[in-house]
């Protein structure tokens, strides 16, 4: 847990605390598409602070003023000025810097690999995936067939977390959108970073199919150990981590589009999917991703002893998940589907903008 005060750039540390000596009350720490973000509210001064430690940037807002600090500089603007300066798109240039977006993809690798390791400790347990094999209290509306245990747990999970507005976040996608509940918390006003209707792009059907047909068989041993609840719970974790990573392709695509608009626009206008795919593909980056996830799977998937033996990586090790399986999962499925999401997103990227000859001038 970061200490808010420590995370503030020095200049804002000097400016903001002098308004009162009362301690700051921490309200909220979250990680979103801006990276780790903390929000605090200063009860006495009605001042709230949002800190983006990884960006060395913070915002302090009162009812009338906004202090914006970056590195050693502090700017003060009125809320009015801030509202007027906001265009239809938020200034998310920093958040959408390709290096920052890629660092989120790197962080998501850890969630995927850890969930796979957890799932792999149990047998395949095919009964989890067969409709009607386990008597869950849920039936398909059209066919009347009882859900599989996995579908039941996934629907229940989405129903609970959906109430807490999980699926209103632009980086979350439900597997069963038909089952999403009413919100019990009011919707949040997310900054507009992605283009309109981006939420119509949802490839979770493909992800679920690949997970069941390819991934589960590659990471688990055949057989049934009756640990249905645990195994299905980790299936949900794996699916959600993979889904988040793949749909993050929308942010990757938006970053690439903003950085290289004049090259993307003609391809989008021609609806040239192949051209877009070629433009957004970086084989050297893909090679590095595969190497890195192989190394991570080898490192996280070992039993680490209290005494580290030199050269442990080279020793005969029984990995919890074969590093090569994780490498292949990335090269065969995760990266190709992430790229498909990028192409789908880009093909629709200009729908949000007025048709104009001066498209290349828009910011
Ligand atoms: O890093 C990028 O540029 C991405 O588009 C992400 C990604 C990936 O899925 O990891 C996909 C396509 C590129 O060829 C390289 C990597």
Coordinates of N, CA and C in Angstrom, one line a residue, residues 104-337:
X104 N 1.1 -2.2 -19.0 CA -0.1 -2.8 -18.5 C -0.2 -4.3 -19.0
X105 N 0.1 -4.5 -20.3 CA 0.0 -5.8 -20.8 C 1.0 -6.7 -20.1
X106 N 2.2 -6.2 -19.7 CA 3.2 -6.9 -19.0 C 2.7 -7.3 -17.6
X107 N 2.0 -6.4 -16.9 CA 1.5 -6.7 -15.6 C 0.4 -7.7 -15.7
X108 N -0.4 -7.7 -16.7 CA -1.5 -8.7 -16.9 C -0.9 -10.1 -17.1
X109 N 0.3 -10.2 -17.6 CA 0.9 -11.5 -17.8 C 1.0 -12.2 -16.4
X110 N 1.3 -11.5 -15.4 CA 1.4 -12.1 -14.1 C 0.1 -12.7 -13.6
X111 N -1.0 -12.0 -13.8 CA -2.3 -12.5 -13.4 C -2.6 -13.8 -14.2
X112 N -2.3 -13.8 -15.5 CA -2.6 -14.9 -16.3 C -1.8 -16.1 -15.8
X113 N -0.5 -15.9 -15.6 CA 0.4 -17.1 -15.3 C 0.0 -17.6 -13.9
X114 N -0.2 -16.7 -12.9 CA -0.5 -17.2 -11.6 C -1.9 -18.0 -11.6
X115 N -2.9 -17.5 -12.4 CA -4.1 -18.2 -12.4 C -4.0 -19.6 -13.0
X116 N -3.2 -19.6 -14.1 CA -2.9 -21.0 -14.8 C -2.3 -21.9 -13.8
X117 N -1.3 -21.4 -13.0 CA -0.6 -22.3 -12.0 C -1.6 -22.8 -11.0
X118 N -2.5 -21.9 -10.6 CA -3.5 -22.4 -9.6 C -4.4 -23.4 -10.2
X119 N -4.9 -23.2 -11.4 CA -5.8 -24.2 -12.0 C -5.1 -25.5 -12.2
X120 N -3.8 -25.5 -12.6 CA -3.0 -26.7 -13.0 C -2.8 -27.6 -11.8
X121 N -3.0 -27.2 -10.6 CA -2.8 -28.1 -9.4 C -3.9 -29.2 -9.4
X122 N -5.0 -28.9 -10.1 CA -6.2 -29.9 -10.1 C -6.2 -30.7 -11.4
X123 N -6.9 -31.8 -11.3 CA -7.1 -32.6 -12.5 C -8.0 -31.9 -13.5
X124 N -8.1 -32.4 -14.7 CA -8.9 -31.8 -15.7 C -10.4 -31.6 -15.2
X125 N -10.9 -32.7 -14.6 CA -12.3 -32.6 -14.1 C -13.3 -32.2 -15.2
X126 N -13.4 -33.0 -16.2 CA -14.3 -32.7 -17.3 C -15.7 -32.4 -16.9
X127 N -16.2 -33.0 -15.8 CA -17.6 -32.8 -15.4 C -17.9 -31.3 -15.2
X128 N -16.9 -30.5 -14.9 CA -17.1 -29.1 -14.7 C -17.7 -28.4 -15.9
X129 N -17.3 -28.9 -17.1 CA -17.6 -28.2 -18.3 C -18.8 -28.8 -19.0
X130 N -19.3 -29.9 -18.6 CA -20.4 -30.6 -19.3 C -21.8 -30.1 -18.7
X131 N -22.6 -29.6 -19.6 CA -23.9 -29.1 -19.1 C -24.6 -30.3 -18.5
X132 N -25.3 -30.0 -17.4 CA -26.1 -31.0 -16.7 C -25.3 -32.1 -15.9
X133 N -24.0 -32.0 -16.0 CA -23.2 -33.1 -15.3 C -23.3 -32.9 -13.8
X134 N -23.4 -31.7 -13.3 CA -23.4 -31.4 -11.9 C -24.7 -30.6 -11.7
X135 N -25.6 -30.9 -10.7 CA -26.9 -30.3 -10.7 C -26.9 -28.9 -10.1
X136 N -26.5 -28.0 -10.9 CA -26.5 -26.5 -10.5 C -27.9 -26.0 -10.7
X137 N -28.3 -25.0 -9.9 CA -29.6 -24.4 -10.1 C -29.7 -23.3 -11.1
X138 N -29.5 -23.7 -12.4 CA -29.5 -22.7 -13.5 C -29.7 -23.4 -14.8
X139 N -30.6 -22.8 -15.7 CA -30.9 -23.5 -16.9 C -30.8 -22.5 -18.1
X140 N -30.4 -23.0 -19.3 CA -30.4 -22.1 -20.4 C -31.9 -21.7 -20.8
X141 N -32.1 -20.4 -21.1 CA -33.4 -20.0 -21.4 C -34.0 -20.6 -22.6
X142 N -33.2 -20.8 -23.7 CA -33.7 -21.3 -24.9 C -33.8 -22.8 -25.0
X143 N -32.7 -23.5 -24.7 CA -32.7 -24.9 -24.8 C -33.3 -25.6 -23.6
X144 N -33.3 -24.9 -22.5 CA -33.8 -25.6 -21.2 C -32.8 -26.5 -20.6
X145 N -31.6 -26.6 -21.2 CA -30.6 -27.5 -20.6 C -29.9 -26.8 -19.4
X146 N -29.6 -27.6 -18.4 CA -29.0 -27.1 -17.2 C -27.6 -26.6 -17.6
X147 N -27.1 -25.6 -17.0 CA -25.8 -25.0 -17.2 C -24.7 -26.0 -16.7
X148 N -23.5 -25.9 -17.3 CA -22.4 -26.6 -16.7 C -22.0 -25.8 -15.4
X149 N -21.2 -26.5 -14.6 CA -20.8 -25.8 -13.4 C -20.0 -24.5 -13.7
X150 N -19.2 -24.6 -14.7 CA -18.4 -23.4 -15.1 C -19.3 -22.3 -15.5
X151 N -20.3 -22.6 -16.3 CA -21.1 -21.5 -16.8 C -21.9 -20.9 -15.6
X152 N -22.3 -21.8 -14.7 CA -23.1 -21.3 -13.6 C -22.3 -20.4 -12.7
X153 N -21.0 -20.8 -12.4 CA -20.2 -20.0 -11.5 C -19.8 -18.7 -12.2
X154 N -19.5 -18.8 -13.5 CA -19.2 -17.5 -14.2 C -20.3 -16.6 -14.2
X155 N -21.5 -17.1 -14.5 CA -22.7 -16.2 -14.5 C -22.9 -15.6 -13.1
X156 N -22.8 -16.4 -12.0 CA -23.0 -15.9 -10.7 C -22.0 -14.8 -10.4
X157 N -20.7 -15.1 -10.8 CA -19.7 -14.1 -10.5 C -20.0 -12.8 -11.2
X158 N -20.4 -12.9 -12.5 CA -20.7 -11.7 -13.2 C -21.9 -10.9 -12.7
X159 N -22.8 -11.7 -12.2 CA -24.0 -11.1 -11.6 C -23.7 -10.3 -10.3
X160 N -22.8 -10.9 -9.5 CA -22.5 -10.2 -8.2 C -21.6 -9.0 -8.5
X161 N -20.5 -9.2 -9.3 CA -19.6 -8.1 -9.5 C -20.2 -7.0 -10.5
X162 N -21.1 -7.5 -11.3 CA -21.8 -6.6 -12.2 C -22.6 -5.6 -11.4
X163 N -23.2 -6.0 -10.3 CA -23.9 -5.0 -9.5 C -23.0 -3.9 -9.0
X164 N -21.8 -4.3 -8.8 CA -20.8 -3.3 -8.3 C -20.1 -2.5 -9.4
X165 N -20.8 -2.5 -10.6 CA -20.5 -1.8 -11.8 C -19.2 -2.2 -12.5
X166 N -18.7 -3.5 -12.2 CA -17.5 -3.9 -12.8 C -17.5 -3.8 -14.3
X167 N -18.7 -4.2 -14.9 CA -18.8 -4.2 -16.4 C -19.1 -2.8 -17.0
X168 N -19.1 -1.8 -16.2 CA -19.2 -0.5 -16.7 C -17.8 0.1 -17.1
X169 N -16.8 -0.6 -16.6 CA -15.4 -0.2 -16.8 C -15.0 -0.5 -18.2
X170 N -14.4 0.4 -18.9 CA -14.1 0.1 -20.3 C -13.1 -1.0 -20.5
X171 N -12.4 -1.5 -19.4 CA -11.5 -2.6 -19.6 C -12.0 -3.9 -19.1
X172 N -13.3 -4.0 -18.9 CA -13.9 -5.2 -18.4 C -15.0 -5.7 -19.4
X173 N -15.1 -7.0 -19.6 CA -16.0 -7.5 -20.6 C -16.7 -8.8 -20.0
X174 N -18.0 -8.8 -20.0 CA -18.7 -10.0 -19.4 C -18.7 -11.1 -20.4
X175 N -18.7 -12.3 -19.9 CA -18.9 -13.5 -20.8 C -20.4 -13.7 -21.1
X176 N -21.2 -13.3 -20.2 CA -22.7 -13.5 -20.4 C -23.4 -12.2 -20.2
X177 N -23.3 -11.4 -21.2 CA -23.9 -10.0 -21.1 C -25.4 -10.1 -20.9
X178 N -26.0 -11.2 -21.3 CA -27.5 -11.3 -21.2 C -27.9 -11.4 -19.7
X179 N -26.9 -11.8 -18.8 CA -27.2 -12.0 -17.4 C -26.8 -10.9 -16.5
X180 N -26.4 -9.8 -17.1 CA -25.9 -8.7 -16.2 C -27.0 -8.0 -15.4
X181 N -26.8 -7.8 -14.2 CA -27.9 -7.3 -13.3 C -27.9 -5.7 -13.3
X182 N -28.9 -5.2 -12.6 CA -29.0 -3.8 -12.3 C -27.8 -3.4 -11.5
X183 N -27.4 -2.1 -11.5 CA -26.4 -1.6 -10.7 C -26.9 -1.3 -9.3
X184 N -26.1 -1.6 -8.3 CA -26.4 -1.2 -6.9 C -25.6 0.1 -6.5
X185 N -24.6 0.4 -7.4 CA -23.8 1.6 -7.2 C -24.1 2.4 -8.5
X186 N -24.2 3.7 -8.3 CA -24.4 4.5 -9.5 C -23.3 4.4 -10.5
X187 N -23.5 4.5 -11.8 CA -22.4 4.4 -12.8 C -21.4 5.4 -12.6
X188 N -20.1 5.1 -12.9 CA -19.1 6.1 -12.8 C -18.9 6.8 -14.2
X189 N -18.4 8.0 -14.1 CA -18.3 8.7 -15.4 C -16.8 8.5 -15.8
X190 N -16.6 7.5 -16.7 CA -15.2 7.3 -17.1 C -14.8 8.3 -18.2
X191 N -13.5 8.7 -18.1 CA -13.1 9.6 -19.2 C -13.2 8.9 -20.5
X192 N -13.5 9.6 -21.6 CA -13.7 9.0 -22.9 C -12.3 8.9 -23.5
X193 N -11.9 7.6 -23.5 CA -10.6 7.3 -24.0 C -10.7 6.5 -25.3
X194 N -11.7 5.6 -25.3 CA -11.9 4.7 -26.5 C -13.0 5.3 -27.3
X195 N -13.1 4.8 -28.5 CA -14.1 5.4 -29.4 C -15.5 4.8 -29.0
X196 N -16.5 5.5 -29.5 CA -17.9 5.2 -29.2 C -18.2 3.7 -29.6
X197 N -19.0 3.0 -28.9 CA -19.4 1.7 -29.3 C -18.3 0.6 -29.2
X198 N -17.2 1.0 -28.6 CA -16.1 0.0 -28.4 C -16.6 -1.2 -27.7
X199 N -17.6 -1.0 -26.8 CA -18.1 -2.1 -26.0 C -18.9 -3.1 -26.8
X200 N -19.1 -2.8 -28.1 CA -19.8 -3.8 -28.9 C -18.8 -4.9 -29.4
X201 N -17.5 -4.6 -29.1 CA -16.5 -5.6 -29.5 C -16.2 -6.4 -28.2
X202 N -16.6 -7.7 -28.3 CA -16.5 -8.6 -27.2 C -16.2 -10.0 -27.8
X203 N -15.0 -10.5 -27.5 CA -14.6 -11.8 -28.1 C -14.5 -12.9 -27.1
X204 N -15.3 -12.7 -26.0 CA -15.3 -13.7 -25.0 C -15.8 -15.1 -25.4
X205 N -16.7 -15.2 -26.4 CA -17.1 -16.5 -26.9 C -15.9 -17.2 -27.5
X206 N -15.1 -16.5 -28.2 CA -13.8 -17.2 -28.8 C -12.9 -17.6 -27.6
X207 N -12.8 -16.7 -26.7 CA -11.8 -17.0 -25.5 C -12.3 -18.2 -24.8
X208 N -13.6 -18.3 -24.5 CA -14.1 -19.4 -23.8 C -13.9 -20.7 -24.6
X209 N -14.1 -20.7 -25.9 CA -14.0 -21.9 -26.7 C -12.5 -22.3 -26.7
X210 N -11.6 -21.4 -26.9 CA -10.2 -21.7 -26.9 C -9.7 -22.2 -25.5
X211 N -10.2 -21.6 -24.5 CA -9.8 -22.0 -23.2 C -10.2 -23.5 -22.9
X212 N -11.4 -23.8 -23.3 CA -11.9 -25.2 -23.0 C -11.2 -26.2 -23.9
X213 N -11.1 -25.8 -25.2 CA -10.6 -26.8 -26.2 C -9.0 -26.9 -26.1
X214 N -8.4 -25.8 -25.9 CA -6.9 -25.9 -26.0 C -6.2 -25.7 -24.7
X215 N -6.6 -24.7 -23.9 CA -5.8 -24.3 -22.7 C -5.9 -25.3 -21.6
X216 N -7.2 -25.6 -21.2 CA -7.3 -26.6 -20.1 C -6.6 -27.9 -20.4
X217 N -6.8 -28.5 -21.6 CA -6.1 -29.7 -21.8 C -4.6 -29.6 -21.8
X218 N -4.1 -28.4 -22.1 CA -2.6 -28.3 -22.2 C -2.0 -28.0 -20.8
X219 N -2.7 -27.6 -19.8 CA -2.1 -27.3 -18.5 C -2.5 -28.3 -17.4
X220 N -3.5 -29.1 -17.7 CA -4.0 -30.0 -16.6 C -3.7 -31.5 -16.9
X221 N -3.6 -32.3 -15.9 CA -3.5 -33.7 -16.1 C -4.9 -34.3 -16.3
X222 N -5.1 -35.3 -17.2 CA -6.4 -35.9 -17.3 C -6.8 -36.4 -16.0
X223 N -8.1 -36.6 -15.8 CA -8.7 -37.3 -14.7 C -9.6 -36.5 -13.8
X224 N -10.1 -37.1 -12.8 CA -11.1 -36.4 -12.0 C -10.7 -36.5 -10.5
X225 N -10.5 -35.4 -9.8 CA -10.1 -35.5 -8.4 C -11.2 -34.9 -7.5
X226 N -12.4 -34.7 -8.1 CA -13.6 -34.2 -7.4 C -13.4 -32.8 -6.9
X227 N -12.3 -32.1 -7.2 CA -12.2 -30.7 -6.7 C -12.9 -29.7 -7.7
X228 N -14.2 -30.0 -7.9 CA -14.9 -29.2 -8.9 C -15.0 -27.7 -8.6
X229 N -15.3 -27.4 -7.4 CA -15.5 -26.0 -7.0 C -14.2 -25.2 -7.1
X230 N -13.1 -25.8 -6.6 CA -11.8 -25.1 -6.7 C -11.4 -24.9 -8.1
X231 N -11.4 -26.0 -8.9 CA -10.9 -26.0 -10.2 C -11.8 -25.0 -11.0
X232 N -13.1 -25.0 -10.9 CA -13.9 -24.0 -11.6 C -13.7 -22.6 -11.2
X233 N -13.4 -22.4 -9.9 CA -13.1 -21.1 -9.4 C -11.8 -20.5 -10.1
X234 N -10.8 -21.4 -10.3 CA -9.6 -20.9 -10.9 C -9.8 -20.8 -12.4
X235 N -10.8 -21.6 -13.0 CA -11.1 -21.4 -14.4 C -11.6 -20.0 -14.6
X236 N -12.5 -19.5 -13.7 CA -13.0 -18.2 -13.8 C -11.9 -17.2 -13.8
X237 N -11.0 -17.4 -12.8 CA -9.8 -16.4 -12.7 C -9.0 -16.4 -14.0
X238 N -8.7 -17.6 -14.6 CA -8.0 -17.6 -15.8 C -8.7 -16.9 -16.9
X239 N -10.0 -17.2 -17.1 CA -10.8 -16.7 -18.2 C -10.8 -15.1 -18.1
X240 N -11.0 -14.6 -16.9 CA -11.2 -13.2 -16.7 C -9.8 -12.5 -17.0
X241 N -8.7 -13.1 -16.5 CA -7.4 -12.5 -16.7 C -7.1 -12.5 -18.2
X242 N -7.4 -13.6 -18.9 CA -7.1 -13.7 -20.4 C -8.0 -12.7 -21.1
X243 N -9.3 -12.6 -20.7 CA -10.2 -11.7 -21.4 C -9.8 -10.2 -21.2
X244 N -9.3 -9.9 -20.0 CA -8.9 -8.5 -19.8 C -7.7 -8.2 -20.7
X245 N -6.8 -9.1 -20.8 CA -5.5 -8.9 -21.5 C -5.9 -8.7 -23.0
X246 N -6.7 -9.6 -23.5 CA -7.0 -9.6 -24.9 C -7.8 -8.3 -25.3
X247 N -8.8 -7.9 -24.5 CA -9.6 -6.7 -24.8 C -8.8 -5.5 -24.6
X248 N -7.7 -5.6 -23.8 CA -6.8 -4.4 -23.7 C -6.3 -4.0 -25.0
X249 N -6.4 -4.9 -26.0 CA -6.0 -4.6 -27.4 C -6.7 -3.3 -27.9
X250 N -7.9 -3.0 -27.3 CA -8.5 -1.7 -27.7 C -7.7 -0.5 -27.4
X251 N -7.1 -0.5 -26.2 CA -6.3 0.6 -25.7 C -5.0 0.6 -26.5
X252 N -4.4 -0.6 -26.8 CA -3.2 -0.6 -27.6 C -3.5 0.0 -29.0
X253 N -4.7 -0.4 -29.6 CA -5.0 0.2 -30.9 C -5.2 1.7 -30.9
X254 N -5.9 2.1 -29.8 CA -6.1 3.6 -29.7 C -4.8 4.3 -29.6
X255 N -3.9 3.8 -28.8 CA -2.5 4.4 -28.7 C -1.8 4.5 -30.0
X256 N -1.9 3.3 -30.7 CA -1.2 3.3 -32.0 C -1.8 4.3 -33.0
X257 N -3.2 4.3 -33.0 CA -3.9 5.2 -33.9 C -3.5 6.7 -33.6
X258 N -3.5 7.1 -32.3 CA -3.2 8.5 -32.0 C -1.8 8.8 -32.4
X259 N -0.9 7.8 -32.2 CA 0.5 8.1 -32.5 C 0.8 8.2 -34.0
X260 N -0.1 7.6 -34.8 CA 0.3 7.5 -36.2 C -1.0 7.6 -37.1
X261 N -1.7 8.6 -36.7 CA -3.1 8.8 -37.3 C -3.0 8.9 -38.9
X262 N -2.1 9.6 -39.4 CA -2.1 9.8 -40.9 C -1.9 8.5 -41.6
X263 N -1.2 7.5 -41.0 CA -1.1 6.2 -41.7 C -2.3 5.3 -41.5
X264 N -2.9 5.4 -40.3 CA -4.1 4.6 -40.1 C -5.3 5.0 -40.8
X265 N -5.5 6.3 -40.9 CA -6.8 6.8 -41.5 C -7.1 6.2 -42.9
X266 N -6.1 6.3 -43.8 CA -6.5 5.8 -45.2 C -6.8 4.3 -45.1
X267 N -6.1 3.5 -44.3 CA -6.4 2.1 -44.2 C -7.8 1.9 -43.6
X268 N -8.2 2.7 -42.7 CA -9.5 2.5 -42.1 C -10.6 2.9 -43.1
X269 N -10.3 4.0 -43.8 CA -11.3 4.5 -44.8 C -11.5 3.4 -45.8
X270 N -10.5 2.7 -46.2 CA -10.6 1.6 -47.2 C -11.1 0.3 -46.5
X271 N -11.3 0.3 -45.2 CA -11.7 -0.9 -44.5 C -10.7 -2.1 -44.8
X272 N -9.4 -1.7 -44.8 CA -8.4 -2.7 -45.2 C -7.9 -3.4 -43.9
X273 N -8.6 -4.5 -43.6 CA -8.2 -5.2 -42.3 C -6.8 -5.8 -42.4
X274 N -6.4 -6.3 -43.6 CA -5.1 -6.9 -43.7 C -4.0 -5.9 -43.5
X275 N -4.2 -4.7 -44.2 CA -3.3 -3.6 -44.1 C -3.1 -3.2 -42.6
X276 N -4.2 -3.1 -41.9 CA -4.2 -2.7 -40.5 C -3.4 -3.7 -39.7
X277 N -3.7 -5.0 -40.0 CA -3.0 -6.1 -39.2 C -1.5 -6.0 -39.4
X278 N -1.1 -5.7 -40.7 CA 0.3 -5.6 -40.9 C 0.9 -4.4 -40.2
X279 N 0.2 -3.3 -40.2 CA 0.7 -2.1 -39.6 C 0.9 -2.2 -38.1
X280 N 0.0 -2.9 -37.5 CA 0.0 -3.0 -36.0 C 0.9 -4.1 -35.5
X281 N 1.4 -4.9 -36.4 CA 2.2 -6.1 -35.9 C 3.7 -5.8 -35.8
X282 N 4.2 -6.1 -34.7 CA 5.7 -5.9 -34.4 C 6.3 -7.2 -34.0
X283 N 6.8 -8.0 -35.0 CA 7.4 -9.3 -34.7 C 8.4 -9.3 -33.6
X284 N 9.3 -8.3 -33.5 CA 10.3 -8.3 -32.5 C 9.7 -8.2 -31.1
X285 N 8.6 -7.4 -31.0 CA 7.9 -7.2 -29.7 C 7.3 -8.6 -29.3
X286 N 6.7 -9.2 -30.3 CA 6.0 -10.5 -30.0 C 7.1 -11.5 -29.5
X287 N 8.2 -11.5 -30.1 CA 9.3 -12.4 -29.7 C 9.7 -12.2 -28.3
X288 N 9.8 -10.9 -27.9 CA 10.2 -10.6 -26.5 C 9.1 -11.0 -25.5
X289 N 7.8 -10.8 -26.0 CA 6.7 -11.2 -25.1 C 6.8 -12.7 -24.8
X290 N 7.0 -13.5 -25.9 CA 7.0 -15.0 -25.7 C 8.2 -15.4 -24.8
X291 N 9.3 -14.8 -25.0 CA 10.5 -15.1 -24.2 C 10.2 -14.8 -22.7
X292 N 9.6 -13.6 -22.5 CA 9.4 -13.2 -21.1 C 8.4 -14.1 -20.4
X293 N 7.3 -14.4 -21.1 CA 6.3 -15.2 -20.4 C 6.8 -16.6 -20.1
X294 N 7.7 -17.1 -21.0 CA 8.3 -18.4 -20.8 C 9.2 -18.3 -19.5
X295 N 9.9 -17.3 -19.4 CA 10.8 -17.1 -18.2 C 10.0 -16.9 -16.9
X296 N 8.9 -16.1 -17.1 CA 8.1 -15.9 -15.9 C 7.4 -17.2 -15.4
X297 N 6.9 -18.0 -16.4 CA 6.3 -19.3 -16.0 C 7.3 -20.2 -15.4
X298 N 8.6 -20.2 -15.8 CA 9.6 -21.0 -15.2 C 9.9 -20.5 -13.8
X299 N 9.9 -19.2 -13.6 CA 10.3 -18.7 -12.3 C 9.1 -18.9 -11.3
X300 N 7.9 -18.4 -11.7 CA 6.8 -18.5 -10.8 C 6.4 -20.0 -10.5
X301 N 6.7 -20.9 -11.5 CA 6.2 -22.2 -11.4 C 7.2 -23.2 -10.7
X302 N 8.1 -22.7 -10.0 CA 9.1 -23.5 -9.2 C 8.8 -23.4 -7.8
X303 N 9.1 -24.5 -7.0 CA 9.1 -24.3 -5.6 C 10.4 -23.7 -5.2
X304 N 10.3 -22.5 -4.7 CA 11.5 -21.8 -4.3 C 11.9 -22.2 -2.9
X305 N 13.1 -22.6 -2.6 CA 13.6 -23.0 -1.3 C 14.0 -21.8 -0.5
X306 N 14.1 -21.9 0.8 CA 14.6 -20.8 1.6 C 16.1 -20.4 1.3
X307 N 16.9 -21.5 0.9 CA 18.2 -21.2 0.5 C 18.2 -21.3 -1.1
X308 N 18.7 -20.2 -1.7 CA 18.7 -20.2 -3.2 C 20.0 -20.9 -3.6
X309 N 19.8 -21.9 -4.5 CA 21.0 -22.6 -5.1 C 21.3 -21.9 -6.3
X310 N 22.6 -21.6 -6.5 CA 23.0 -20.9 -7.7 C 22.7 -21.7 -8.9
X311 N 22.2 -21.0 -9.9 CA 21.9 -21.7 -11.1 C 20.6 -22.6 -11.1
X312 N 19.7 -22.3 -10.1 CA 18.5 -23.1 -9.9 C 17.7 -23.3 -11.2
X313 N 17.7 -22.2 -12.1 CA 16.9 -22.3 -13.3 C 17.4 -23.4 -14.2
X314 N 18.7 -23.7 -14.2 CA 19.2 -24.8 -15.0 C 18.9 -26.2 -14.5
X315 N 18.6 -26.3 -13.2 CA 18.4 -27.6 -12.7 C 17.2 -28.3 -13.2
X316 N 17.1 -29.7 -13.0 CA 15.9 -30.4 -13.3 C 14.8 -29.9 -12.4
X317 N 13.8 -29.3 -13.0 CA 12.8 -28.8 -12.1 C 11.4 -29.3 -12.6
X318 N 10.5 -29.6 -11.7 CA 9.2 -30.0 -12.0 C 8.4 -28.7 -12.0
X319 N 8.0 -28.1 -13.1 CA 7.3 -26.9 -13.1 C 5.8 -27.1 -12.8
X320 N 5.2 -26.1 -12.2 CA 3.7 -26.3 -11.9 C 2.9 -26.2 -13.2
X321 N 3.4 -25.4 -14.1 CA 2.8 -25.4 -15.5 C 4.0 -25.3 -16.4
X322 N 4.1 -26.1 -17.5 CA 5.2 -26.2 -18.4 C 5.4 -24.8 -19.0
X323 N 6.6 -24.1 -18.8 CA 6.8 -22.8 -19.4 C 6.5 -22.8 -20.9
X324 N 6.8 -23.9 -21.6 CA 6.6 -23.9 -23.0 C 5.1 -23.8 -23.4
X325 N 4.3 -24.4 -22.5 CA 2.8 -24.3 -22.8 C 2.4 -22.9 -22.7
X326 N 2.9 -22.2 -21.7 CA 2.5 -20.7 -21.6 C 3.0 -19.9 -22.8
X327 N 4.3 -20.2 -23.2 CA 4.8 -19.5 -24.4 C 3.9 -19.8 -25.6
X328 N 3.5 -21.0 -25.8 CA 2.6 -21.3 -26.9 C 1.3 -20.7 -26.8
X329 N 0.8 -20.7 -25.6 CA -0.6 -20.1 -25.4 C -0.5 -18.6 -25.8
X330 N 0.6 -17.9 -25.5 CA 0.7 -16.5 -26.0 C 0.9 -16.5 -27.5
X331 N 1.8 -17.3 -28.1 CA 2.1 -17.1 -29.5 C 0.9 -17.6 -30.4
X332 N 0.2 -18.6 -29.9 CA -0.9 -19.2 -30.8 C -2.2 -18.5 -30.5
X333 N -2.5 -18.1 -29.3 CA -3.8 -17.6 -29.0 C -3.9 -16.2 -28.5
X334 N -3.2 -15.9 -27.4 CA -3.4 -14.6 -26.8 C -3.0 -13.4 -27.7
X335 N -1.8 -13.5 -28.3 CA -1.4 -12.4 -29.1 C -2.2 -12.3 -30.4
X336 N -2.4 -13.4 -31.1 CA -3.3 -13.3 -32.3 C -4.7 -12.7 -32.0
X337 N -5.3 -13.1 -30.9 CA -6.7 -12.6 -30.7 C -6.6 -11.2 -30.2

